[in-house]
Every structure is written in C-alpha cells, then in structure tokens.
mmCIF file with all atom_site columns, C-alpha atoms in Angstrom:
data_model
loop_
_atom_site.group_PDB
_atom_site.id
_atom_site.type_symbol
_atom_site.label_atom_id
_atom_site.label_alt_id
_atom_site.label_comp_id
_atom_site.label_asym_id
_atom_site.label_entity_id
_atom_site.label_seq_id
_atom_site.pdbx_PDB_ins_code
_atom_site.Cartn_x
_atom_site.Cartn_y
_atom_site.Cartn_z
_atom_site.occupancy
_atom_site.B_iso_or_equiv
_atom_site.pdbx_formal_charge
_atom_site.auth_seq_id
_atom_site.auth_comp_id
_atom_site.auth_asym_id
_atom_site.auth_atom_id
_atom_site.pdbx_PDB_model_num
ATOM 1   C CA . GLN A 1 1   ? 95.815  163.686 74.909 1.00 51.00 ? 173 GLN A CA 1
ATOM 2   C CA . SER A 1 2   ? 92.944  164.628 73.123 1.00 60.00 ? 174 SER A CA 1
ATOM 3   C CA . THR A 1 3   ? 93.563  168.348 72.879 1.00 57.00 ? 175 THR A CA 1
ATOM 4   C CA . ARG A 1 4   ? 97.179  167.441 71.684 1.00 54.00 ? 176 ARG A CA 1
ATOM 5   C CA . LEU A 1 5   ? 95.729  165.189 69.107 1.00 55.00 ? 177 LEU A CA 1
ATOM 6   C CA . SER A 1 6   ? 92.928  168.181 68.035 1.00 53.00 ? 178 SER A CA 1
ATOM 7   C CA . ASN A 1 7   ? 95.826  170.634 68.001 1.00 52.00 ? 179 ASN A CA 1
ATOM 8   C CA . LEU A 1 8   ? 98.059  168.039 65.826 1.00 51.00 ? 180 LEU A CA 1
ATOM 9   C CA . VAL A 1 9   ? 94.754  167.609 63.745 1.00 55.00 ? 181 VAL A CA 1
ATOM 10  C CA . SER A 1 10  ? 94.243  171.458 63.335 1.00 60.00 ? 182 SER A CA 1
ATOM 11  C CA . ASP A 1 11  ? 97.696  172.463 62.338 1.00 56.00 ? 183 ASP A CA 1
ATOM 12  C CA . LEU A 1 12  ? 97.871  169.546 59.844 1.00 59.00 ? 184 LEU A CA 1
ATOM 13  C CA . LEU A 1 13  ? 94.703  170.993 58.026 1.00 60.00 ? 185 LEU A CA 1
ATOM 14  C CA . THR A 1 14  ? 96.156  174.189 58.069 1.00 63.00 ? 186 THR A CA 1
ATOM 15  C CA . LEU A 1 15  ? 99.342  173.182 56.504 1.00 60.00 ? 187 LEU A CA 1
ATOM 16  C CA . SER A 1 16  ? 97.198  171.135 53.938 1.00 63.00 ? 188 SER A CA 1
ATOM 17  C CA . ARG A 1 17  ? 95.164  174.265 52.832 1.00 63.00 ? 189 ARG A CA 1
ATOM 18  C CA . LEU A 1 18  ? 98.470  176.334 52.701 1.00 63.00 ? 190 LEU A CA 1
ATOM 19  C CA . GLU A 1 19  ? 100.006 173.631 50.179 1.00 61.00 ? 191 GLU A CA 1
ATOM 20  C CA . THR A 1 20  ? 96.698  173.660 47.826 1.00 61.00 ? 192 THR A CA 1
ATOM 21  C CA . GLY A 1 21  ? 98.224  177.126 46.594 1.00 58.00 ? 193 GLY A CA 1
ATOM 22  C CA . ALA A 1 22  ? 96.279  180.213 46.436 1.00 50.00 ? 194 ALA A CA 1
ATOM 23  C CA . GLY A 1 23  ? 93.116  178.143 46.000 1.00 52.00 ? 195 GLY A CA 1
ATOM 24  C CA . GLY A 1 24  ? 92.909  177.267 49.738 1.00 69.00 ? 196 GLY A CA 1
ATOM 25  C CA . LEU A 1 25  ? 93.139  181.018 50.726 1.00 78.00 ? 197 LEU A CA 1
ATOM 26  C CA . ARG A 1 26  ? 91.355  183.822 50.260 1.00 85.00 ? 198 ARG A CA 1
ATOM 27  C CA . PHE A 1 27  ? 92.924  187.568 50.026 1.00 89.00 ? 199 PHE A CA 1
ATOM 28  C CA . GLU A 1 28  ? 91.779  190.390 50.623 1.00 94.00 ? 200 GLU A CA 1
ATOM 29  C CA . ALA A 1 29  ? 92.812  193.983 52.016 1.00 96.00 ? 201 ALA A CA 1
ATOM 30  C CA . MET A 1 30  ? 93.734  193.877 55.789 1.00 96.00 ? 202 MET A CA 1
ATOM 31  C CA . ASP A 1 31  ? 95.327  195.801 58.530 1.00 97.00 ? 203 ASP A CA 1
ATOM 32  C CA . LEU A 1 32  ? 97.993  193.733 59.702 1.00 97.00 ? 204 LEU A CA 1
ATOM 33  C CA . ARG A 1 33  ? 98.118  196.065 62.760 1.00 97.00 ? 205 ARG A CA 1
ATOM 34  C CA . GLU A 1 34  ? 94.489  194.551 63.568 1.00 97.00 ? 206 GLU A CA 1
ATOM 35  C CA . THR A 1 35  ? 96.065  190.966 63.474 1.00 96.00 ? 207 THR A CA 1
ATOM 36  C CA . VAL A 1 36  ? 99.116  191.743 65.306 1.00 97.00 ? 208 VAL A CA 1
ATOM 37  C CA . ALA A 1 37  ? 97.478  193.560 68.556 1.00 97.00 ? 209 ALA A CA 1
ATOM 38  C CA . GLU A 1 38  ? 94.542  191.103 68.508 1.00 96.00 ? 210 GLU A CA 1
ATOM 39  C CA . SER A 1 39  ? 97.165  188.141 68.801 1.00 96.00 ? 211 SER A CA 1
ATOM 40  C CA . CYS A 1 40  ? 99.188  189.972 71.547 1.00 96.00 ? 212 CYS A CA 1
ATOM 41  C CA . ARG A 1 41  ? 95.675  190.259 73.416 1.00 96.00 ? 213 ARG A CA 1
ATOM 42  C CA . THR A 1 42  ? 95.112  186.847 73.323 1.00 95.00 ? 214 THR A CA 1
ATOM 43  C CA . GLN A 1 43  ? 98.579  185.989 74.657 1.00 95.00 ? 215 GLN A CA 1
ATOM 44  C CA . VAL A 1 44  ? 98.653  188.259 77.668 1.00 95.00 ? 216 VAL A CA 1
ATOM 45  C CA . HIS A 1 45  ? 97.250  185.608 80.089 1.00 95.00 ? 217 HIS A CA 1
ATOM 46  C CA . ALA A 1 46  ? 100.073 183.411 78.818 1.00 94.00 ? 218 ALA A CA 1
ATOM 47  C CA . ALA A 1 47  ? 102.926 185.611 79.389 1.00 96.00 ? 219 ALA A CA 1
ATOM 48  C CA . GLU A 1 48  ? 101.603 186.795 82.800 1.00 96.00 ? 220 GLU A CA 1
ATOM 49  C CA . THR A 1 49  ? 101.190 183.318 83.680 1.00 95.00 ? 221 THR A CA 1
ATOM 50  C CA . LYS A 1 50  ? 104.778 182.552 82.810 1.00 95.00 ? 222 LYS A CA 1
ATOM 51  C CA . GLN A 1 51  ? 106.098 185.973 84.253 1.00 97.00 ? 223 GLN A CA 1
ATOM 52  C CA . VAL A 1 52  ? 107.124 186.957 80.862 1.00 97.00 ? 224 VAL A CA 1
ATOM 53  C CA . GLN A 1 53  ? 107.108 190.473 79.777 1.00 97.00 ? 225 GLN A CA 1
ATOM 54  C CA . LEU A 1 54  ? 104.833 190.873 76.396 1.00 97.00 ? 226 LEU A CA 1
ATOM 55  C CA . LEU A 1 55  ? 105.038 194.440 74.365 1.00 97.00 ? 227 LEU A CA 1
ATOM 56  C CA . SER A 1 56  ? 104.253 195.488 71.154 1.00 96.00 ? 228 SER A CA 1
ATOM 57  C CA . GLY A 1 57  ? 105.014 198.176 69.192 1.00 96.00 ? 229 GLY A CA 1
ATOM 58  C CA . LEU A 1 58  ? 102.391 199.096 66.156 1.00 96.00 ? 230 LEU A CA 1
ATOM 59  C CA . PRO A 1 59  ? 102.853 202.114 63.687 1.00 96.00 ? 231 PRO A CA 1
ATOM 60  C CA . ASP A 1 60  ? 100.028 204.709 63.983 1.00 94.00 ? 232 ASP A CA 1
ATOM 61  C CA . ALA A 1 61  ? 99.198  204.148 59.961 1.00 94.00 ? 233 ALA A CA 1
ATOM 62  C CA . ALA A 1 62  ? 97.771  201.343 58.449 1.00 94.00 ? 234 ALA A CA 1
ATOM 63  C CA . VAL A 1 63  ? 99.920  198.732 57.654 1.00 96.00 ? 235 VAL A CA 1
ATOM 64  C CA . THR A 1 64  ? 97.648  197.143 54.700 1.00 96.00 ? 236 THR A CA 1
ATOM 65  C CA . ILE A 1 65  ? 98.464  193.919 52.747 1.00 96.00 ? 237 ILE A CA 1
ATOM 66  C CA . ASP A 1 66  ? 96.449  191.361 50.728 1.00 94.00 ? 238 ASP A CA 1
ATOM 67  C CA . GLY A 1 67  ? 95.883  188.603 52.944 1.00 93.00 ? 239 GLY A CA 1
ATOM 68  C CA . ASP A 1 68  ? 94.168  185.463 54.146 1.00 88.00 ? 240 ASP A CA 1
ATOM 69  C CA . ALA A 1 69  ? 93.123  186.621 57.493 1.00 92.00 ? 241 ALA A CA 1
ATOM 70  C CA . GLU A 1 70  ? 93.085  183.175 58.984 1.00 87.00 ? 242 GLU A CA 1
ATOM 71  C CA . ALA A 1 71  ? 96.326  182.559 57.860 1.00 87.00 ? 243 ALA A CA 1
ATOM 72  C CA . MET A 1 72  ? 98.148  185.422 58.944 1.00 93.00 ? 244 MET A CA 1
ATOM 73  C CA . ARG A 1 73  ? 96.194  185.025 62.358 1.00 92.00 ? 245 ARG A CA 1
ATOM 74  C CA . GLU A 1 74  ? 98.064  181.766 62.490 1.00 89.00 ? 246 GLU A CA 1
ATOM 75  C CA . LEU A 1 75  ? 101.451 183.330 61.240 1.00 93.00 ? 247 LEU A CA 1
ATOM 76  C CA . VAL A 1 76  ? 101.485 185.839 64.156 1.00 96.00 ? 248 VAL A CA 1
ATOM 77  C CA . ASP A 1 77  ? 99.841  183.689 66.972 1.00 93.00 ? 249 ASP A CA 1
ATOM 78  C CA . ASN A 1 78  ? 102.379 180.735 66.356 1.00 90.00 ? 250 ASN A CA 1
ATOM 79  C CA . LEU A 1 79  ? 105.321 183.202 66.372 1.00 95.00 ? 251 LEU A CA 1
ATOM 80  C CA . VAL A 1 80  ? 104.080 185.030 69.765 1.00 96.00 ? 252 VAL A CA 1
ATOM 81  C CA . SER A 1 81  ? 103.156 181.995 71.514 1.00 92.00 ? 253 SER A CA 1
ATOM 82  C CA . ASN A 1 82  ? 106.505 180.066 70.463 1.00 91.00 ? 254 ASN A CA 1
ATOM 83  C CA . ALA A 1 83  ? 108.366 183.385 71.806 1.00 94.00 ? 255 ALA A CA 1
ATOM 84  C CA . ILE A 1 84  ? 106.697 183.244 74.991 1.00 95.00 ? 256 ILE A CA 1
ATOM 85  C CA . LYS A 1 85  ? 106.767 179.212 75.606 1.00 91.00 ? 257 LYS A CA 1
ATOM 86  C CA . TYR A 1 86  ? 110.538 179.347 74.737 1.00 91.00 ? 258 TYR A CA 1
ATOM 87  C CA . THR A 1 87  ? 111.353 182.369 77.121 1.00 95.00 ? 259 THR A CA 1
ATOM 88  C CA . PRO A 1 88  ? 112.094 181.717 81.013 1.00 94.00 ? 260 PRO A CA 1
ATOM 89  C CA . SER A 1 89  ? 110.443 183.439 83.850 1.00 95.00 ? 261 SER A CA 1
ATOM 90  C CA . GLY A 1 90  ? 111.485 186.943 84.118 1.00 96.00 ? 262 GLY A CA 1
ATOM 91  C CA . GLY A 1 91  ? 112.312 187.422 80.335 1.00 96.00 ? 263 GLY A CA 1
ATOM 92  C CA . ARG A 1 92  ? 110.308 189.616 77.601 1.00 97.00 ? 264 ARG A CA 1
ATOM 93  C CA . VAL A 1 93  ? 108.907 189.582 74.336 1.00 97.00 ? 265 VAL A CA 1
ATOM 94  C CA . ASP A 1 94  ? 108.888 192.367 72.357 1.00 98.00 ? 266 ASP A CA 1
ATOM 95  C CA . VAL A 1 95  ? 106.656 192.106 68.732 1.00 98.00 ? 267 VAL A CA 1
ATOM 96  C CA . LYS A 1 96  ? 106.860 194.837 65.984 1.00 98.00 ? 268 LYS A CA 1
ATOM 97  C CA . LEU A 1 97  ? 105.280 196.018 63.339 1.00 97.00 ? 269 LEU A CA 1
ATOM 98  C CA . SER A 1 98  ? 107.016 198.613 60.841 1.00 96.00 ? 270 SER A CA 1
ATOM 99  C CA . THR A 1 99  ? 106.585 199.288 56.980 1.00 95.00 ? 271 THR A CA 1
ATOM 100 C CA . GLU A 1 100 ? 110.238 198.995 55.262 1.00 92.00 ? 272 GLU A CA 1
ATOM 101 C CA . ASN A 1 101 ? 110.759 199.764 51.431 1.00 91.00 ? 273 ASN A CA 1
ATOM 102 C CA . GLY A 1 102 ? 107.451 198.727 50.389 1.00 91.00 ? 274 GLY A CA 1
ATOM 103 C CA . SER A 1 103 ? 107.218 195.883 52.822 1.00 95.00 ? 275 SER A CA 1
ATOM 104 C CA . ALA A 1 104 ? 105.238 195.041 55.985 1.00 97.00 ? 276 ALA A CA 1
ATOM 105 C CA . VAL A 1 105 ? 107.873 193.839 58.623 1.00 97.00 ? 277 VAL A CA 1
ATOM 106 C CA . LEU A 1 106 ? 106.747 191.687 61.528 1.00 98.00 ? 278 LEU A CA 1
ATOM 107 C CA . GLU A 1 107 ? 109.819 191.016 64.075 1.00 98.00 ? 279 GLU A CA 1
ATOM 108 C CA . VAL A 1 108 ? 109.017 188.857 67.326 1.00 97.00 ? 280 VAL A CA 1
ATOM 109 C CA . ALA A 1 109 ? 112.148 188.915 69.469 1.00 97.00 ? 281 ALA A CA 1
ATOM 110 C CA . ASP A 1 110 ? 112.541 187.429 72.759 1.00 96.00 ? 282 ASP A CA 1
ATOM 111 C CA . THR A 1 111 ? 114.954 186.694 75.526 1.00 96.00 ? 283 THR A CA 1
ATOM 112 C CA . GLY A 1 112 ? 114.532 183.060 75.343 1.00 92.00 ? 284 GLY A CA 1
ATOM 113 C CA . ILE A 1 113 ? 116.828 180.226 75.281 1.00 90.00 ? 285 ILE A CA 1
ATOM 114 C CA . GLY A 1 114 ? 117.651 180.689 71.608 1.00 89.00 ? 286 GLY A CA 1
ATOM 115 C CA . ILE A 1 115 ? 118.369 178.239 68.814 1.00 84.00 ? 287 ILE A CA 1
ATOM 116 C CA . PRO A 1 116 ? 122.064 176.715 68.253 1.00 86.00 ? 288 PRO A CA 1
ATOM 117 C CA . PRO A 1 117 ? 123.680 177.753 64.901 1.00 83.00 ? 289 PRO A CA 1
ATOM 118 C CA . GLU A 1 118 ? 123.525 174.248 63.471 1.00 81.00 ? 290 GLU A CA 1
ATOM 119 C CA . GLU A 1 119 ? 119.857 173.853 64.064 1.00 81.00 ? 291 GLU A CA 1
ATOM 120 C CA . GLN A 1 120 ? 118.790 177.080 62.460 1.00 71.00 ? 292 GLN A CA 1
ATOM 121 C CA . SER A 1 121 ? 118.118 176.119 59.115 1.00 79.00 ? 293 SER A CA 1
ATOM 122 C CA . ARG A 1 122 ? 115.966 172.969 60.155 1.00 69.00 ? 294 ARG A CA 1
ATOM 123 C CA . VAL A 1 123 ? 113.565 174.927 62.542 1.00 76.00 ? 295 VAL A CA 1
ATOM 124 C CA . PHE A 1 124 ? 111.062 175.591 59.807 1.00 67.00 ? 296 PHE A CA 1
ATOM 125 C CA . GLU A 1 125 ? 110.537 171.928 58.922 1.00 67.00 ? 297 GLU A CA 1
ATOM 126 C CA . ARG A 1 126 ? 107.828 169.935 59.996 1.00 59.00 ? 298 ARG A CA 1
ATOM 127 C CA . PHE A 1 127 ? 107.955 168.227 63.060 1.00 55.00 ? 299 PHE A CA 1
ATOM 128 C CA . TYR A 1 128 ? 111.733 169.361 63.972 1.00 56.00 ? 300 TYR A CA 1
ATOM 129 C CA . ARG A 1 129 ? 112.381 170.069 67.214 1.00 58.00 ? 301 ARG A CA 1
ATOM 130 C CA . VAL A 1 130 ? 115.704 171.483 68.214 1.00 57.00 ? 302 VAL A CA 1
ATOM 131 C CA . ASP A 1 131 ? 115.245 170.226 71.977 1.00 55.00 ? 303 ASP A CA 1
ATOM 132 C CA . LYS A 1 132 ? 112.958 166.784 72.186 1.00 48.00 ? 304 LYS A CA 1
ATOM 133 C CA . ALA A 1 133 ? 112.853 166.914 75.673 1.00 44.00 ? 305 ALA A CA 1
ATOM 134 C CA . ARG A 1 134 ? 111.942 170.333 76.272 1.00 46.00 ? 306 ARG A CA 1
ATOM 135 C CA . SER A 1 135 ? 109.469 170.143 73.475 1.00 47.00 ? 307 SER A CA 1
ATOM 136 C CA . ARG A 1 136 ? 107.201 167.608 74.795 1.00 47.00 ? 308 ARG A CA 1
ATOM 137 C CA . GLN A 1 137 ? 107.332 168.971 77.949 1.00 48.00 ? 309 GLN A CA 1
ATOM 138 C CA . LEU A 1 138 ? 106.198 172.433 76.546 1.00 49.00 ? 310 LEU A CA 1
ATOM 139 C CA . GLY A 1 139 ? 103.856 171.215 74.166 1.00 52.00 ? 311 GLY A CA 1
ATOM 140 C CA . GLY A 1 140 ? 103.098 171.858 70.718 1.00 53.00 ? 312 GLY A CA 1
ATOM 141 C CA . THR A 1 141 ? 102.562 169.638 67.528 1.00 50.00 ? 313 THR A CA 1
ATOM 142 C CA . GLY A 1 142 ? 106.121 170.688 66.030 1.00 60.00 ? 314 GLY A CA 1
ATOM 143 C CA . LEU A 1 143 ? 104.310 172.363 62.794 1.00 70.00 ? 315 LEU A CA 1
ATOM 144 C CA . GLY A 1 144 ? 104.188 175.876 64.008 1.00 71.00 ? 316 GLY A CA 1
ATOM 145 C CA . LEU A 1 145 ? 107.387 177.536 62.486 1.00 84.00 ? 317 LEU A CA 1
ATOM 146 C CA . SER A 1 146 ? 106.420 175.081 59.503 1.00 81.00 ? 318 SER A CA 1
ATOM 147 C CA . ILE A 1 147 ? 103.091 176.662 59.116 1.00 82.00 ? 319 ILE A CA 1
ATOM 148 C CA . VAL A 1 148 ? 104.622 180.205 59.612 1.00 88.00 ? 320 VAL A CA 1
ATOM 149 C CA . LYS A 1 149 ? 107.043 179.919 56.664 1.00 90.00 ? 321 LYS A CA 1
ATOM 150 C CA . HIS A 1 150 ? 104.075 178.329 54.097 1.00 84.00 ? 322 HIS A CA 1
ATOM 151 C CA . VAL A 1 151 ? 101.700 181.234 55.107 1.00 87.00 ? 323 VAL A CA 1
ATOM 152 C CA . ALA A 1 152 ? 104.826 184.014 54.263 1.00 92.00 ? 324 ALA A CA 1
ATOM 153 C CA . LEU A 1 153 ? 105.440 182.239 51.041 1.00 88.00 ? 325 LEU A CA 1
ATOM 154 C CA . ALA A 1 154 ? 101.970 181.691 50.180 1.00 86.00 ? 326 ALA A CA 1
ATOM 155 C CA . HIS A 1 155 ? 101.574 185.718 50.640 1.00 90.00 ? 327 HIS A CA 1
ATOM 156 C CA . GLY A 1 156 ? 104.917 186.182 48.272 1.00 92.00 ? 328 GLY A CA 1
ATOM 157 C CA . GLY A 1 157 ? 106.888 187.067 51.435 1.00 94.00 ? 329 GLY A CA 1
ATOM 158 C CA . SER A 1 158 ? 109.772 185.412 53.590 1.00 95.00 ? 330 SER A CA 1
ATOM 159 C CA . VAL A 1 159 ? 110.809 184.536 57.075 1.00 94.00 ? 331 VAL A CA 1
ATOM 160 C CA . SER A 1 160 ? 114.117 184.475 58.679 1.00 94.00 ? 332 SER A CA 1
ATOM 161 C CA . LEU A 1 161 ? 115.899 183.709 62.104 1.00 93.00 ? 333 LEU A CA 1
ATOM 162 C CA . LYS A 1 162 ? 118.632 185.389 64.063 1.00 94.00 ? 334 LYS A CA 1
ATOM 163 C CA . SER A 1 163 ? 119.200 183.805 67.105 1.00 91.00 ? 335 SER A CA 1
ATOM 164 C CA . ALA A 1 164 ? 121.916 183.004 69.672 1.00 89.00 ? 336 ALA A CA 1
ATOM 165 C CA . THR A 1 165 ? 122.221 180.123 72.534 1.00 88.00 ? 337 THR A CA 1
ATOM 166 C CA . GLY A 1 166 ? 120.930 181.346 75.705 1.00 88.00 ? 338 GLY A CA 1
ATOM 167 C CA . ARG A 1 167 ? 120.786 185.149 74.508 1.00 90.00 ? 339 ARG A CA 1
ATOM 168 C CA . GLY A 1 168 ? 117.223 184.658 72.588 1.00 94.00 ? 340 GLY A CA 1
ATOM 169 C CA . SER A 1 169 ? 116.093 184.802 69.054 1.00 95.00 ? 341 SER A CA 1
ATOM 170 C CA . THR A 1 170 ? 114.334 187.068 66.577 1.00 96.00 ? 342 THR A CA 1
ATOM 171 C CA . PHE A 1 171 ? 111.893 185.714 63.584 1.00 96.00 ? 343 PHE A CA 1
ATOM 172 C CA . ARG A 1 172 ? 111.291 188.511 60.886 1.00 97.00 ? 344 ARG A CA 1
ATOM 173 C CA . VAL A 1 173 ? 108.416 187.934 58.535 1.00 97.00 ? 345 VAL A CA 1
ATOM 174 C CA . GLN A 1 174 ? 108.558 190.503 55.486 1.00 97.00 ? 346 GLN A CA 1
ATOM 175 C CA . LEU A 1 175 ? 105.567 190.656 53.508 1.00 96.00 ? 347 LEU A CA 1
ATOM 176 C CA . GLY A 1 176 ? 104.551 192.968 50.363 1.00 93.00 ? 348 GLY A CA 1
ATOM 177 C CA . LEU A 1 177 ? 102.196 196.234 51.143 1.00 93.00 ? 349 LEU A CA 1
ATOM 178 C CA . LYS A 1 178 ? 99.081  196.547 49.178 1.00 86.00 ? 350 LYS A CA 1
ATOM 179 C CA . PRO A 1 179 ? 99.641  199.094 46.225 1.00 79.00 ? 351 PRO A CA 1
ATOM 180 C CA . GLY A 1 180 ? 99.068  202.782 47.662 1.00 68.00 ? 352 GLY A CA 1
ATOM 181 C CA . ASN A 1 181 ? 99.584  201.691 51.378 1.00 64.00 ? 353 ASN A CA 1
ATOM 182 C CA . GLY A 1 182 ? 100.465 204.676 53.574 1.00 50.00 ? 354 GLY A CA 1
ATOM 183 C CA . SER A 1 183 ? 100.146 206.975 50.724 1.00 41.00 ? 355 SER A CA 1
ATOM 184 C CA . ARG A 1 184 ? 97.221  209.566 50.222 1.00 37.00 ? 356 ARG A CA 1
ATOM 185 C CA . ARG A 1 185 ? 95.697  209.977 46.737 1.00 34.00 ? 357 ARG A CA 1
ATOM 186 C CA . GLU A 1 186 ? 94.626  212.926 45.912 1.00 34.00 ? 358 GLU A CA 1
ATOM 187 C CA . GLY A 1 187 ? 91.299  213.401 44.029 1.00 35.00 ? 359 GLY A CA 1
ATOM 188 C CA . PRO A 1 188 ? 90.691  215.044 40.871 1.00 35.00 ? 360 PRO A CA 1
ATOM 189 C CA . ARG A 1 189 ? 91.636  218.693 40.616 1.00 34.00 ? 361 ARG A CA 1
ATOM 190 C CA . ALA A 1 190 ? 89.227  221.276 39.201 1.00 33.00 ? 362 ALA A CA 1
#
C-alpha cells in the first residue's frame, strides 16, 4: 500500500508540474531516440516476466525536439508500461519512433485487451479506468494516460488512440521537430 501511495503522490506531482505551464518544464534540444531506447531497456524485465515480446523500431538519424527530458521519459514510460500491463502472456508490444511531415511520431502498439469504442474518449481523464476490477489487480494510479496527454500538450503536440476490443491498442504521440532536425546545413561557401 505504501508503494501505491508513493506512486500516486509522484503522479499527482507530475500532473501539477505539467499544469503550471511551461514554467514547470525545462525545454532543451533532445534526441527522442535516446528516451525511447532507454524506456524500452528499462521495461524489458517486465515484458519478459509477463512473456510479452517487446520490440522497438528507431530511425538511424536523430529525432530532435525541444523537450523536457523528465516529462518525455514519463510519457514514454507510461505508454510502454501500460501496453505491457494490458497485453496477455504471449502477446506483443511494438514501440516505433519516426518522423513525418515535420513531426516526431511515437507509436506504441500492443496486442492486448483493447479498449471499447464507448470508453476511448475518456481514457485520458484522471483516474478513469476502463475495467476497474482489472486495473486494481494490475496496479497503477489511473493517472498515466492523463500524464501522457498533458506532456504531449505541454510540448505543443497531440496524442491519439486506435483500439479494438480483444485486438489491442495503438497510442500515437505527435510532437514538433526542432527546426533544422534531420537536415544538414552547409557552411558558408568561399
């Protein structure tokens, strides 16, 4: 119970920090590939314990955004841990980072239990749980997806969801790339 309470306090503090606006965040140029790779590394044990295959696809080139490193780590960790948590043994979680039309795009797809259509609009609300009994059994604070949404919005981005009951879910986060990302600038010509 003390661990659960500690996690709840930590998540509430994170939400409070995000809601104070940009003043609570420290933006700097960061390569999102490093954050995604680190999150996947730290979640390998949870995936193996549950017998869920965790795969990641990262581009060769840097995916540079102006972001708060701690907030971005929270975003990625929440999406990956949720995907593992709600995917049954023998399932699969795919984490993919790419660039598209001037945006960094993070997709976390799973072969989990899915989310019914009538529940999908509410999953980003604080403390909202689709299956209350299963959520209590699996742990968590009910704030993870709310944190994901607030982090994305604080970075000028968005988060969306595609899901089918019994077939899994895909969460997609879109964030603006730092200007000049992925392009080479030539020096002055003589």
